[in-house]
Amino acid sequence: MNTPHKGFNNVLEEIDRMIKKDGLKSGDKLPSERHLSDLLNISRSSIREALRALEILGVIETRRGEGTFLSDMDNNQFFELISGYLITSRAQKGEIKDFIHMIEQSIPQDDSKTIEERLNNRNTIMYRVWRLLKHYEATYKEEV
């Protein structure tokens, strides 16, 4: 059965596959619209639609005359934009503060380094979760 978003979803799946298979990272160039169109046998307008959606989410950036590149998701503002919809209660805000505290307490003390340096050097996933939570926390300056 042909779904209305078949082309769109195929583009998203192919880009995800490329990122994983080819080890693409922030700043790497994606294939051209024409290449994706030929590869997936999907119209260029469907390719453009999917790429535009990824650009709006901050996953990719398009540089006129240069191509399409993976964005730096660590500096993506998307999470801050949606946090107001995801974290709505005082209890949730308190849980974020508690979780940040738990992460920070799990890292050995080293007065010569900031908590950010200690986390980043030790555990990349923990560091990214901590940064995300800190972004959420910065969105809510009120007392919990």
Coordinates of C-alpha atoms in Angstrom, one line a residue:
M1 CA 0.0 0.0 0.0
N2 CA 1.4 3.4 -1.0
T3 CA 1.2 5.8 2.0
P4 CA 1.1 9.6 1.4
H5 CA 4.4 10.1 3.3
K6 CA 6.3 7.1 1.7
G7 CA 8.8 9.3 -0.1
F8 CA 9.3 11.5 2.9
N9 CA 9.8 8.6 5.3
N10 CA 12.2 6.8 2.8
V11 CA 14.4 10.0 2.7
L12 CA 14.5 10.1 6.5
E13 CA 15.4 6.4 6.7
E14 CA 18.0 6.7 4.0
I15 CA 19.7 9.7 5.7
D16 CA 19.6 7.9 9.1
R17 CA 21.2 4.8 7.4
M18 CA 23.9 7.0 5.8
I19 CA 24.7 8.6 9.2
K20 CA 25.1 5.2 10.9
K21 CA 26.7 3.2 8.0
D22 CA 29.1 5.9 6.8
G23 CA 29.8 7.3 10.3
L24 CA 28.7 10.8 9.3
K25 CA 29.0 13.5 11.9
S26 CA 28.4 17.2 12.4
G27 CA 29.7 19.2 9.4
D28 CA 29.7 16.2 7.0
K29 CA 28.1 16.8 3.6
L30 CA 25.1 14.7 2.6
P31 CA 24.5 13.5 -1.0
S32 CA 22.8 15.9 -3.4
E33 CA 19.0 16.0 -4.0
R34 CA 19.6 14.5 -7.4
H35 CA 21.7 11.6 -6.0
L36 CA 19.0 10.9 -3.3
S37 CA 16.3 11.1 -5.9
D38 CA 18.0 8.6 -8.1
L39 CA 19.0 6.3 -5.2
L40 CA 15.5 6.2 -3.7
N41 CA 13.6 6.5 -7.0
I42 CA 11.6 9.4 -5.4
S43 CA 10.9 12.8 -6.9
R44 CA 13.2 15.7 -6.2
S45 CA 10.3 17.6 -4.7
S46 CA 9.8 14.8 -2.1
I47 CA 13.5 14.9 -1.4
R48 CA 13.3 18.7 -0.9
E49 CA 10.3 18.4 1.4
A50 CA 12.1 15.9 3.7
L51 CA 15.3 17.9 3.7
R52 CA 13.4 21.0 4.5
A53 CA 11.7 19.3 7.5
L54 CA 15.2 18.1 8.7
E55 CA 16.5 21.7 8.3
I56 CA 13.6 23.1 10.4
L57 CA 14.4 20.6 13.1
G58 CA 18.0 21.6 13.0
V59 CA 19.3 18.2 12.0
I60 CA 20.8 19.6 8.7
E61 CA 21.8 22.9 7.3
T62 CA 21.7 23.9 3.6
R63 CA 24.4 26.2 2.3
R64 CA 23.4 27.8 -0.9
G65 CA 25.8 26.7 -3.7
E66 CA 27.6 24.3 -1.4
G67 CA 25.2 21.6 -0.4
T68 CA 23.5 20.0 2.6
F69 CA 25.4 19.3 5.8
L70 CA 24.7 17.6 9.1
S71 CA 24.3 20.2 11.9
D72 CA 25.9 20.1 15.3
M73 CA 23.0 18.7 17.4
D74 CA 24.8 19.7 20.6
N75 CA 24.1 23.3 19.8
N76 CA 20.6 22.6 18.5
Q77 CA 17.9 25.0 19.9
F78 CA 15.1 22.5 19.2
F79 CA 15.0 21.0 22.6
E80 CA 14.7 24.4 24.3
L81 CA 11.9 25.3 21.9
I82 CA 9.8 22.3 22.8
S83 CA 10.7 22.1 26.5
G84 CA 7.7 24.3 27.4
Y85 CA 5.5 21.6 26.0
L86 CA 7.3 18.7 27.6
I87 CA 8.0 20.0 31.1
T88 CA 5.0 21.6 32.5
S89 CA 4.8 20.9 36.2
R90 CA 6.8 21.9 39.2
A91 CA 7.4 18.2 40.0
Q92 CA 9.0 17.7 36.5
K93 CA 11.2 20.7 37.0
G94 CA 12.3 19.4 40.4
E95 CA 13.0 16.0 38.8
I96 CA 15.3 17.6 36.3
K97 CA 17.2 19.4 39.1
D98 CA 17.5 16.1 41.0
F99 CA 18.7 14.2 37.9
I100 CA 21.3 16.9 37.2
H101 CA 22.5 16.6 40.8
M102 CA 22.7 12.8 40.5
I103 CA 24.8 13.0 37.4
E104 CA 27.2 15.6 38.9
Q105 CA 27.6 13.6 42.1
S106 CA 28.6 10.5 40.1
I107 CA 31.7 12.1 38.7
P108 CA 34.9 12.1 40.8
Q109 CA 35.8 15.5 42.3
D110 CA 38.7 17.3 40.5
D111 CA 39.1 20.9 41.5
S112 CA 41.3 21.6 38.5
K113 CA 38.4 20.9 36.0
T114 CA 34.8 22.2 35.7
I115 CA 32.0 19.7 36.0
E116 CA 31.5 20.0 32.2
E117 CA 35.1 19.1 31.5
R118 CA 34.9 16.1 34.0
L119 CA 31.7 14.8 32.4
N120 CA 32.9 15.3 28.8
N121 CA 36.2 13.5 29.4
R122 CA 34.5 10.5 31.1
N123 CA 31.2 9.6 29.5
T124 CA 29.9 11.1 26.3
I125 CA 26.3 9.9 26.7
M126 CA 26.2 11.1 30.3
Y127 CA 27.6 14.4 29.2
R128 CA 25.0 14.8 26.4
V129 CA 22.2 14.0 28.8
W130 CA 23.6 16.4 31.4
R131 CA 23.8 19.2 28.7
L132 CA 20.2 18.5 27.6
L133 CA 19.0 18.7 31.2
K134 CA 21.0 21.9 31.8
H135 CA 19.3 23.4 28.7
Y136 CA 15.9 22.5 30.1
E137 CA 16.9 23.9 33.5
A138 CA 18.0 27.2 31.9
T139 CA 14.6 27.5 30.3
Y140 CA 13.0 27.5 33.7
K141 CA 14.7 30.0 36.1
E142 CA 11.9 30.0 38.6
E143 CA 12.2 28.3 41.9
V144 CA 10.9 24.8 42.1

